mmCIF file of C-alpha atoms in Angstrom:
data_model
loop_
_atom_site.group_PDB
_atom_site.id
_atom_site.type_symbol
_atom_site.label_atom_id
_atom_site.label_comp_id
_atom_site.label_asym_id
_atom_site.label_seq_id
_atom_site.Cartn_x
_atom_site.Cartn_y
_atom_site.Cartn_z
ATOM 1 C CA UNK A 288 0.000 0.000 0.000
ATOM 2 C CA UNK A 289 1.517 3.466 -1.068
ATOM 3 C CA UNK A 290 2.414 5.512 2.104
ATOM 4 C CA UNK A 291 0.452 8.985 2.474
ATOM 5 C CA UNK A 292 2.801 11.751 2.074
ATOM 6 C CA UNK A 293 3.513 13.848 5.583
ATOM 7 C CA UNK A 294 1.248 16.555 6.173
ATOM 8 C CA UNK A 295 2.740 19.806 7.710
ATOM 9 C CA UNK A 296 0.524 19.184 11.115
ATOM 10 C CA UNK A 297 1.972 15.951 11.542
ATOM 11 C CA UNK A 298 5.642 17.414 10.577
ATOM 12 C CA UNK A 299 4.868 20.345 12.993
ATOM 13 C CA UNK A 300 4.205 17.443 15.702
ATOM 14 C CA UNK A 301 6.972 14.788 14.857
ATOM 15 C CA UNK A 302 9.767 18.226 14.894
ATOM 16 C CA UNK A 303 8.294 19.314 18.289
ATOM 17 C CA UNK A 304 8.558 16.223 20.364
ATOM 18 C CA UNK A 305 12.615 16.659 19.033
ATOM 19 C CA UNK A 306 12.055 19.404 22.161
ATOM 20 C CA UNK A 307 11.576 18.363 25.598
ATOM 21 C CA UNK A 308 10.564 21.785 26.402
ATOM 22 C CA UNK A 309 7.958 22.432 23.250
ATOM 23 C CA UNK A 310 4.906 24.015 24.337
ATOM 24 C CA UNK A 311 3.332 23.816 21.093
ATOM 25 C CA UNK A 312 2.839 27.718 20.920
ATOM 26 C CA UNK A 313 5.180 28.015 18.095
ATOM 27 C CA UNK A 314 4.081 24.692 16.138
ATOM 28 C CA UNK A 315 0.601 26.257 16.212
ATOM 29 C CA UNK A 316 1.676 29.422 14.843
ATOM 30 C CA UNK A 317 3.582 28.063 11.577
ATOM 31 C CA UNK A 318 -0.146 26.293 11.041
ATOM 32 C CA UNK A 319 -1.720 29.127 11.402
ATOM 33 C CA UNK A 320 0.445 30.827 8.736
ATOM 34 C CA UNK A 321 -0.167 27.741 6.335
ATOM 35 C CA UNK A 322 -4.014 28.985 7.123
ATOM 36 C CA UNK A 323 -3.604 32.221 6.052
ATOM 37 C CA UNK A 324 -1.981 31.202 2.625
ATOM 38 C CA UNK A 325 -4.943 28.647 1.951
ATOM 39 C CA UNK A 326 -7.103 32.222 2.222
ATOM 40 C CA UNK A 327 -5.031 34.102 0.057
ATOM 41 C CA UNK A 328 -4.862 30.923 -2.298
ATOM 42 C CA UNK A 329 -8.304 30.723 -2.635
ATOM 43 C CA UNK A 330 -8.744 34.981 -2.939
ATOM 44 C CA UNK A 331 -6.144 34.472 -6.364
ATOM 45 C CA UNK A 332 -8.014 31.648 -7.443
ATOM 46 C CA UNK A 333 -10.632 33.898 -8.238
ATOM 47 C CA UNK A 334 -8.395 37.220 -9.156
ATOM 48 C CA UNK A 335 -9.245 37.178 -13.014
ATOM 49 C CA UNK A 336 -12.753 37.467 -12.509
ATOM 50 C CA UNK A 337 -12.337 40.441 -9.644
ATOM 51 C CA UNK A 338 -13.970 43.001 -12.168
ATOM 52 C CA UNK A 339 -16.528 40.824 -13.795
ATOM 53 C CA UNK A 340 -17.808 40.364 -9.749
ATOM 54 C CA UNK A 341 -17.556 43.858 -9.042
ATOM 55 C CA UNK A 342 -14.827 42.913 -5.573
ATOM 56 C CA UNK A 343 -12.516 46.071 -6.768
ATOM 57 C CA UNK A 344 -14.448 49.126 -7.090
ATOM 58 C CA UNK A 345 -14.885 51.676 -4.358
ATOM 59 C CA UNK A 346 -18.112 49.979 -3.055
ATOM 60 C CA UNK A 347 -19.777 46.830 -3.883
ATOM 61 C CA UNK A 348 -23.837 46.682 -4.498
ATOM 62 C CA UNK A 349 -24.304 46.489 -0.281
ATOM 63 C CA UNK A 350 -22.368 49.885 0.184
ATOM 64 C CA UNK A 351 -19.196 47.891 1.252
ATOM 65 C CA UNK A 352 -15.895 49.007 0.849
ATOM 66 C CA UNK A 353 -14.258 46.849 -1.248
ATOM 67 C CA UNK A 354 -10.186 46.313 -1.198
ATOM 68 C CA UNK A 355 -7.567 45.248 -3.100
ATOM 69 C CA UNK A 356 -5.849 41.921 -3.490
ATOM 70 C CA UNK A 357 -3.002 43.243 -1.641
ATOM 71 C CA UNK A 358 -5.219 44.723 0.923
ATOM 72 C CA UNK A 359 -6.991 41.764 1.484
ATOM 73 C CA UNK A 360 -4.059 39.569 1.721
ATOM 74 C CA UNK A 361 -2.774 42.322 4.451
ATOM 75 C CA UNK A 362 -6.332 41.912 6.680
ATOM 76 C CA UNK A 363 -5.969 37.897 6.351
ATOM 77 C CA UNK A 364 -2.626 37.902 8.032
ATOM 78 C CA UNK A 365 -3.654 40.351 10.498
ATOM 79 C CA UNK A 366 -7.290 38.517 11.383
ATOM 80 C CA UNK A 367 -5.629 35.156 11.462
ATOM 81 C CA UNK A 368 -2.923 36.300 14.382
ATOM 82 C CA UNK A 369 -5.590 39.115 16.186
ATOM 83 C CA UNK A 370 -7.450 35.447 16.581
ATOM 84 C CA UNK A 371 -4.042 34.000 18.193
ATOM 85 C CA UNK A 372 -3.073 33.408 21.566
ATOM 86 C CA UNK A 373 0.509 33.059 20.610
ATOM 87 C CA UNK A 374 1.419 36.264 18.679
ATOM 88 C CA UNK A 375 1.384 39.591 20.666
ATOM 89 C CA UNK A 376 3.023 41.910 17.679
ATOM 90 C CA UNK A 377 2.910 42.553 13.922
ATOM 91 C CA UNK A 378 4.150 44.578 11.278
ATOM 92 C CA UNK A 379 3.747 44.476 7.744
ATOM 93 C CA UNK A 380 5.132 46.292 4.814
ATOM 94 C CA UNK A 381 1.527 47.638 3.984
ATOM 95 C CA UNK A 382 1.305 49.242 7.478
ATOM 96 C CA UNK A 383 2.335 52.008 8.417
ATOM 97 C CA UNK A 384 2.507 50.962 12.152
ATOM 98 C CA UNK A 385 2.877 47.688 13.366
ATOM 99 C CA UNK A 386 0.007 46.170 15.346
ATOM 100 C CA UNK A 387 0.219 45.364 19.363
ATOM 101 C CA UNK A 388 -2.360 42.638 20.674
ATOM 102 C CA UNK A 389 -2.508 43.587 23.887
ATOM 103 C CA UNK A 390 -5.387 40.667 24.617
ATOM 104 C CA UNK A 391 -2.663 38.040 23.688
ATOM 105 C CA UNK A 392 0.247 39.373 25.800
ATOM 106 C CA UNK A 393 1.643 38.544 27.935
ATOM 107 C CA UNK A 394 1.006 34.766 26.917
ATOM 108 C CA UNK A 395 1.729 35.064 23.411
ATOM 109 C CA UNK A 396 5.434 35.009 22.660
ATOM 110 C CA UNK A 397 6.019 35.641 19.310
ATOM 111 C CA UNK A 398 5.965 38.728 17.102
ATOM 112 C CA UNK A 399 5.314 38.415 12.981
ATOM 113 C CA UNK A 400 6.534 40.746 10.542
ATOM 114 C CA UNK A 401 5.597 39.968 6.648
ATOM 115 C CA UNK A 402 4.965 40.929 3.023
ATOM 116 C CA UNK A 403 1.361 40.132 2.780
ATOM 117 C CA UNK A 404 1.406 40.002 -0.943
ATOM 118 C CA UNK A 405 4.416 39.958 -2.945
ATOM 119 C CA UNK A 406 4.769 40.448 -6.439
ATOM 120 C CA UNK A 407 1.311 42.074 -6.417
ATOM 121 C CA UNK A 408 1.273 43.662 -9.649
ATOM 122 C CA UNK A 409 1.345 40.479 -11.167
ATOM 123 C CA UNK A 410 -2.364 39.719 -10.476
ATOM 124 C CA UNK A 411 -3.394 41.353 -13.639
ATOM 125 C CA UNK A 412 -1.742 38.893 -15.621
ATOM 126 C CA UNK A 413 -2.303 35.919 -14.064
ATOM 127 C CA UNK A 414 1.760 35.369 -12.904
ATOM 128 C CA UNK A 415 3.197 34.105 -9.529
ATOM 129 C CA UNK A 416 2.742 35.911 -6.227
ATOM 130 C CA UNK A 417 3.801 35.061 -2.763
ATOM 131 C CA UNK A 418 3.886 36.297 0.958
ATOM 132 C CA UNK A 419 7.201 36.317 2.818
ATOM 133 C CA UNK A 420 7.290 36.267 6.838
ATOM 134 C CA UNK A 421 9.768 36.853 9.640
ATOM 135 C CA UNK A 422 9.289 35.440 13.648
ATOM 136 C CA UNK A 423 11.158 36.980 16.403
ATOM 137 C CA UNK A 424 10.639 35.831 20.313
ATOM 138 C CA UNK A 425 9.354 38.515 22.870
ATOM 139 C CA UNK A 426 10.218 37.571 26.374
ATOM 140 C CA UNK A 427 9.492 40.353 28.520
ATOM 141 C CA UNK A 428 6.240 40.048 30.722
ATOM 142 C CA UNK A 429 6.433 43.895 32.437
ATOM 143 C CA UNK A 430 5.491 45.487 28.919
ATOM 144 C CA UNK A 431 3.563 45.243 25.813
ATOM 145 C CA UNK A 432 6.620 45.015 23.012
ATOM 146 C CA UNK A 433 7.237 48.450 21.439
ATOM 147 C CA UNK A 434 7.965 49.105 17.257
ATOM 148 C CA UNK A 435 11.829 49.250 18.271
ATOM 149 C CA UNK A 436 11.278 45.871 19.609
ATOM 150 C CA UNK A 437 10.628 44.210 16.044
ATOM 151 C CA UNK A 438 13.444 46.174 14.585
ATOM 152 C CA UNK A 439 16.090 43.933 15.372
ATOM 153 C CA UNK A 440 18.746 42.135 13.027
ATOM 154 C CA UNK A 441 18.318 39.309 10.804
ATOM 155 C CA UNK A 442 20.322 36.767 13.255
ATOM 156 C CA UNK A 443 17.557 36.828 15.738
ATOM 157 C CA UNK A 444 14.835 35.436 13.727
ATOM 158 C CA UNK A 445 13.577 32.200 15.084
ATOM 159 C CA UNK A 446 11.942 31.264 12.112
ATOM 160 C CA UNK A 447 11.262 32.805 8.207
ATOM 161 C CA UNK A 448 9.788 31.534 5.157
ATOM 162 C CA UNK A 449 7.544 32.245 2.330
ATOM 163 C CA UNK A 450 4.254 31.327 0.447
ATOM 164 C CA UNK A 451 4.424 30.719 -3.354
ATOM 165 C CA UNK A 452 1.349 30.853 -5.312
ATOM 166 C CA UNK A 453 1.850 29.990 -8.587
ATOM 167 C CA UNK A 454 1.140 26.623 -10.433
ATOM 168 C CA UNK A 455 0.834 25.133 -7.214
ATOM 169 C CA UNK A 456 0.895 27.081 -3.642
ATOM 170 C CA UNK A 457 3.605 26.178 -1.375
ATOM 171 C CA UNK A 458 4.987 26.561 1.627
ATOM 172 C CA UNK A 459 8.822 26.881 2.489
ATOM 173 C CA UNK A 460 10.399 27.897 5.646
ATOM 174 C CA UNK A 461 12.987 27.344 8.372
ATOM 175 C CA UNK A 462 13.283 26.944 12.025
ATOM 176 C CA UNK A 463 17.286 27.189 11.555
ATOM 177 C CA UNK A 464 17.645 23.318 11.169
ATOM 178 C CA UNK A 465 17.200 23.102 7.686
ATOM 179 C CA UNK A 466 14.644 24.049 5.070
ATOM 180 C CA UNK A 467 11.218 22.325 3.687
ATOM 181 C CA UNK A 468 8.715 23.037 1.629
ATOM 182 C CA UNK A 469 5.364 21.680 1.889
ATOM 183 C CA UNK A 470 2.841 21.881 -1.539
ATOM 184 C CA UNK A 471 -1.097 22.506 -0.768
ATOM 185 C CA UNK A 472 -3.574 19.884 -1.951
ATOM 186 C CA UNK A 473 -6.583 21.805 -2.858
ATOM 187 C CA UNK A 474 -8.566 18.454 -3.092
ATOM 188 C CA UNK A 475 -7.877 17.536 0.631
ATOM 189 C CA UNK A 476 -6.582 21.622 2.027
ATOM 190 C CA UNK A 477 -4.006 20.189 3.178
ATOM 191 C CA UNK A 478 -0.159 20.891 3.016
ATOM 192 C CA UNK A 479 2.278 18.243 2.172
ATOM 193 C CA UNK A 480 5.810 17.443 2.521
ATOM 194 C CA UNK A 481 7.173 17.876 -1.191
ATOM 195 C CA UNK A 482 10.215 18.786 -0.398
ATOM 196 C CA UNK A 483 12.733 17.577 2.645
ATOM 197 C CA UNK A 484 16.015 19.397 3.310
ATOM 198 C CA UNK A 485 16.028 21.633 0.390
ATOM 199 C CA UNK A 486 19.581 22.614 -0.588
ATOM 200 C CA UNK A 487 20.803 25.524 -3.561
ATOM 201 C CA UNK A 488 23.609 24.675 -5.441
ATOM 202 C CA UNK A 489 26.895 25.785 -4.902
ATOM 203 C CA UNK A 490 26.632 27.605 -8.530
ATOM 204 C CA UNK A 491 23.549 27.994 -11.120
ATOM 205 C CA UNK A 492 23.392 29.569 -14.864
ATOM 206 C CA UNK A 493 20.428 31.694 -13.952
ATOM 207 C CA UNK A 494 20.185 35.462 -12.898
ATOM 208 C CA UNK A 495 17.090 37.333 -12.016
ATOM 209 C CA UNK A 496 17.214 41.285 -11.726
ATOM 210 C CA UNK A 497 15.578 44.521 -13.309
ATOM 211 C CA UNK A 498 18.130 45.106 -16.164
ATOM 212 C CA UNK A 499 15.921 48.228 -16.805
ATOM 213 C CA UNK A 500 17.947 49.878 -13.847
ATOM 214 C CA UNK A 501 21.180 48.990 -15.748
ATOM 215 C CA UNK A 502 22.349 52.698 -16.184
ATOM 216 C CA UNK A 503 21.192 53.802 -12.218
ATOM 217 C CA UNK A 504 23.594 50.653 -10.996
ATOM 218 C CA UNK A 505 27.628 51.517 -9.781
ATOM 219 C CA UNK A 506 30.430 50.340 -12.077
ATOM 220 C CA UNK A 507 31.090 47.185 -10.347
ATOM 221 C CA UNK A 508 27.408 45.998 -10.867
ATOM 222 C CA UNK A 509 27.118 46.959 -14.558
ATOM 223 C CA UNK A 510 30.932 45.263 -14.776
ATOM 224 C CA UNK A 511 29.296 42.374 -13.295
ATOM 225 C CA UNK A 512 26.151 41.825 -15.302
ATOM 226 C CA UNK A 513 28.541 42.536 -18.306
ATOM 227 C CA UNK A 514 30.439 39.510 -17.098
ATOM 228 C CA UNK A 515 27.449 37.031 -17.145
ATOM 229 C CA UNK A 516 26.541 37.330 -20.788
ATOM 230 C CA UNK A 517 30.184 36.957 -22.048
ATOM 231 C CA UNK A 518 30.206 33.236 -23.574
ATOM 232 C CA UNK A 519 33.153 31.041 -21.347
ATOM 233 C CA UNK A 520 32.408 27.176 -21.304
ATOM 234 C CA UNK A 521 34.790 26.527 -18.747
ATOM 235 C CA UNK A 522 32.934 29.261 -16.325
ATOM 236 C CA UNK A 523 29.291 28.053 -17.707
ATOM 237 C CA UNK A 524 28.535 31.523 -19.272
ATOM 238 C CA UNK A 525 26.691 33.305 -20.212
ATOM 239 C CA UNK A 526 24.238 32.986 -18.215
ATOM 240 C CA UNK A 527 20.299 32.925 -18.867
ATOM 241 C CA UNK A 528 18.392 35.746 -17.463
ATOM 242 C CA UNK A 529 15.310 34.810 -15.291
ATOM 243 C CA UNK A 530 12.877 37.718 -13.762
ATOM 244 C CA UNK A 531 9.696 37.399 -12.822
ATOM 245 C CA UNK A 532 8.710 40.604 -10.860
ATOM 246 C CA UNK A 533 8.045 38.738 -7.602
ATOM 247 C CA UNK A 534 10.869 38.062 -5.532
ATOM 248 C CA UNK A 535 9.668 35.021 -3.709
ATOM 249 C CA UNK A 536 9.175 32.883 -7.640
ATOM 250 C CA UNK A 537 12.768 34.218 -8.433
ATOM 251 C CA UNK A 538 14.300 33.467 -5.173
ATOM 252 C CA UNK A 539 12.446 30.044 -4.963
ATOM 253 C CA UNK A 540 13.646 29.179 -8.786
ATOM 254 C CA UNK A 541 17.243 29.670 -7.501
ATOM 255 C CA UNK A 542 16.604 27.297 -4.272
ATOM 256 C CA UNK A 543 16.010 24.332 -6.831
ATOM 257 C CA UNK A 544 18.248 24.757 -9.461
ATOM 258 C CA UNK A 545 20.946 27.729 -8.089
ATOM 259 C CA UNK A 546 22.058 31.470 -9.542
ATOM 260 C CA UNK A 547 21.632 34.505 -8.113
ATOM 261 C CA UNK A 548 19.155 37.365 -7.453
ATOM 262 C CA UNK A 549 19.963 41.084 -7.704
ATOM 263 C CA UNK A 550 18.331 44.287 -6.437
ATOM 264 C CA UNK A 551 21.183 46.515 -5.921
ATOM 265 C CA UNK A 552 21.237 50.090 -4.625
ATOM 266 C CA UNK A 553 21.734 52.592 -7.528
ATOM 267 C CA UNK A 554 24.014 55.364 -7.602
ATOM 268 C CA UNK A 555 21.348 58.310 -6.403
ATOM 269 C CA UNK A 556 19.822 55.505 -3.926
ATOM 270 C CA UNK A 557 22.185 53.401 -3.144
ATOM 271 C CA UNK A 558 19.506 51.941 0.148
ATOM 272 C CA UNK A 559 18.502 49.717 -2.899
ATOM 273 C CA UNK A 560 14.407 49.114 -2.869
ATOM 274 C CA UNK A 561 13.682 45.820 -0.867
ATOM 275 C CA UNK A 562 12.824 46.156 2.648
ATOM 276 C CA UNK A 563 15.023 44.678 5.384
ATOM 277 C CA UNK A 564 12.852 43.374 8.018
ATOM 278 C CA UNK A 565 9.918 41.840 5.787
ATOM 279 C CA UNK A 566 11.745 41.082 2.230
ATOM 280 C CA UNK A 567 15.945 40.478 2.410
ATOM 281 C CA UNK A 568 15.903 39.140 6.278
ATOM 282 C CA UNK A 569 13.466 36.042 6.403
ATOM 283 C CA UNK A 570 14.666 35.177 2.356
ATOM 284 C CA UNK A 571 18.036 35.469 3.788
ATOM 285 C CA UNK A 572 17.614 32.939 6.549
ATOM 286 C CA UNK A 573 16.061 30.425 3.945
ATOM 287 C CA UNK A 574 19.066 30.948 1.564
ATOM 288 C CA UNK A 575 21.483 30.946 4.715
ATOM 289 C CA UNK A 576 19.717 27.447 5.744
ATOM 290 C CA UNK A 577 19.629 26.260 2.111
ATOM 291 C CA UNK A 578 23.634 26.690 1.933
ATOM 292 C CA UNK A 579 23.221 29.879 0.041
ATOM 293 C CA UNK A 580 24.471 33.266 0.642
ATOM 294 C CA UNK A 581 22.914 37.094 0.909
ATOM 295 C CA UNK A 582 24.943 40.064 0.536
ATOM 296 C CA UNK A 583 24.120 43.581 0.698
ATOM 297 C CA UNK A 584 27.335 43.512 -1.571
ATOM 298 C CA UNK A 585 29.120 44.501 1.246
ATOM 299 C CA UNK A 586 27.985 43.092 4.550
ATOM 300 C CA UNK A 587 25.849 39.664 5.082
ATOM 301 C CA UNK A 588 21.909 40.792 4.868
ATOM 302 C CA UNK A 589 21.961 39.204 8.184
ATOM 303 C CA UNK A 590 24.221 41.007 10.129
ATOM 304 C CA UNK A 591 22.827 44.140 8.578
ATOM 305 C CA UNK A 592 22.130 46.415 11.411
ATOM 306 C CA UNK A 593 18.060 47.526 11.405
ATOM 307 C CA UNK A 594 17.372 50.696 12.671
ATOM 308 C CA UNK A 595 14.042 51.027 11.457
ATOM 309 C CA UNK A 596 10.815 49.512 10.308
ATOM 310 C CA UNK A 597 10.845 50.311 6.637
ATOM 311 C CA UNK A 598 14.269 50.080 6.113
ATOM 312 C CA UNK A 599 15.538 49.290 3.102
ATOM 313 C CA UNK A 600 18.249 47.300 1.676
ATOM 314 C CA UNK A 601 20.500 46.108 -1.246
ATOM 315 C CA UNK A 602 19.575 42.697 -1.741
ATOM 316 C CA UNK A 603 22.053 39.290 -3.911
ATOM 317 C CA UNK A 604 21.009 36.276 -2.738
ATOM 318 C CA UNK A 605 21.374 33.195 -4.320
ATOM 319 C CA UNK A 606 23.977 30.003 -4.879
ATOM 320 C CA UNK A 607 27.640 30.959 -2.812
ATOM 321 C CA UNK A 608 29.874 31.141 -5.509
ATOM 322 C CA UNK A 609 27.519 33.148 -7.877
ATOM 323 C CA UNK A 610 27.019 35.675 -4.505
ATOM 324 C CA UNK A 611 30.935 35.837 -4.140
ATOM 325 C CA UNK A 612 31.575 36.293 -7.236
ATOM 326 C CA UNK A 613 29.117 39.605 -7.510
ATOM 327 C CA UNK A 614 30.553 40.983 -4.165
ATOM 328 C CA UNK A 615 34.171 40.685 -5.930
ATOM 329 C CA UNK A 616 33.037 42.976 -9.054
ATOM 330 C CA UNK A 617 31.280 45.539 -6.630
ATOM 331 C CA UNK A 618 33.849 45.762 -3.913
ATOM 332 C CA UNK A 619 36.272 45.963 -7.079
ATOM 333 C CA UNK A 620 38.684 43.098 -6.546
ATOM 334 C CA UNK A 621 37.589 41.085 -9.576
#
């Protein structure tokens, strides 16, 4: 009799009794994120027919306000966790302010930050989107946490991942003991383990970046890009160019088969245009995890010191040698 496939509740289970300690407060939060991206699954599901139904306008027949995908995606998150015992904190790049749940402190331990909806743009033409999300522990019982208590650096995350929604809608993140992805079965709405102990390759032959900022970049990054289309068998170049406007597709195309990601800071902003806490930090700790590397070219995304909540941040991430390889050009020793 074929053996049915683990589901991410029993995974959540089996990994917790690895801790004598567990209290199952954390397991139940990384279900309750698999939750919210069944919501927003089903919301995209039905995202080409959001102007035939009317679910975009300024009001709807009934004199509701009606909101965005990436609105909706935003209030998901936040009624999912306002509903949790276990999260007393969250921020999220579509807000200005983060969110303090005073009714679940000073039980709940955890704080969330995320991108509710990445890639959003895409929606119109039917392309992959995803949601990328960051935990942090909050230990103190005298206080509700504070913003400056979320903005911390990217080595004390206790867990990050991502949802993909594309052909299929997965579910990838790390505790910081490896990474796994779990695929959702619409027919059963469940998540299953598709893929155990994910690893990038040391090198790929793909890069993913917005060449249309080509003449904003430094020297060292034009130099760079330059150096990936020159044709050099023994170096496998050039490469082939990969971009798909939503981070978590390009950054999840390079966990399976390797390359590297670019969003470098340009010459009149060289803070580059990805946020630290909610985009390069928890895709960081994956790619860290996975074997990979991220670079703000200059410093490791997470040792990046966050000073505030919409900070932002060069981002290469990818396969080791293909990140070293772009910090050499932009430092100049290549």
């Amino acid at each position: 009799m074929r053996q049915f496939p683990t589901t991410l509740s029993q995974f959540i289970i089996r990994s917790q009794a690895s801790y004598p300690g567990a209290t199952g407060e954390f397991s139940s939060l990384l279900t309750q994120i698999g939750l919210v991206g069944k919501l927003i699954s089903h919301d995209l599901r039905r995202a080409g027919l959001i102007n035939i139904l009317g679910t975009t306008g300024e009001t709807n027949v009934q004199g509701e306000t009606v909101k965005k995908l990436d609105a909706i995606a935003n209030d998901d998150f936040v009624r999912v966790f306002q509903a949790s015992e276990h999260v007393c904190a969250l921020a999220s790049e579509e807000m200005e302010k983060p969110i303090l749940l005073p009714n679940n402190w000073p039980n709940g331990k955890y704080m969330l930050l995320f991108d509710p909806l990445d890639g959003s743009s895409n929606t119109d033409n039917n392309m992959p989107l995803g949601a990328i999300f960051s935990v942090l522990k909050y230990g103190r019982t005298d206080r509700l946490p504070t913003e400056a208590d979320l903005i911390r650096r990217g080595t004390e995350q206790v867990a990050a991942g991502y949802l993909l929604y594309g052909s299929s809608t997965m579910l990838v993140y790390t505790v910081g003991q490896g990474v796994y992805g779990f695929t959702l079965d619409p027919d059963i709405g469940e998540y299953l383990l598709s893929h155990e102990r994910m690893r990038i390759p040391e090198k790929g032959k793909v890069y993913a970046a917005n060449e249309g900022n080509y003449n904003k970049w430094s020297d060292g990054i034009r130099k760079y890009f330059d150096s990936l289309k020159v044709t050099d068998k023994a170096t496998g170049r050039p490469y082939s160019a990969r971009y798909s406007g939503c981070l978590v597709a390009d950054v999840h195309r390079l966990l399976l088969g390797g390359g590297i990601y670019l969003y470098p800071g340009e010459v009149d902003k060289p803070e580059g245009k990805l946020r630290l806490l909610y985009e390069a930090n928890p895709l960081a700790f994956v790619i860290e995890q996975a074997g990979g590397k991220a670079s703000t070219g200059t410093t490791k995304i997470l040792d990046v010191e966050a000073r505030k909540l919409h900070q932002r941040v060069p981002l290469i991430i990818g396969s080791p040698l293909d990140v070293e390889q772009a910090e050499a050009y932009i430092q100049g020793t290549a």
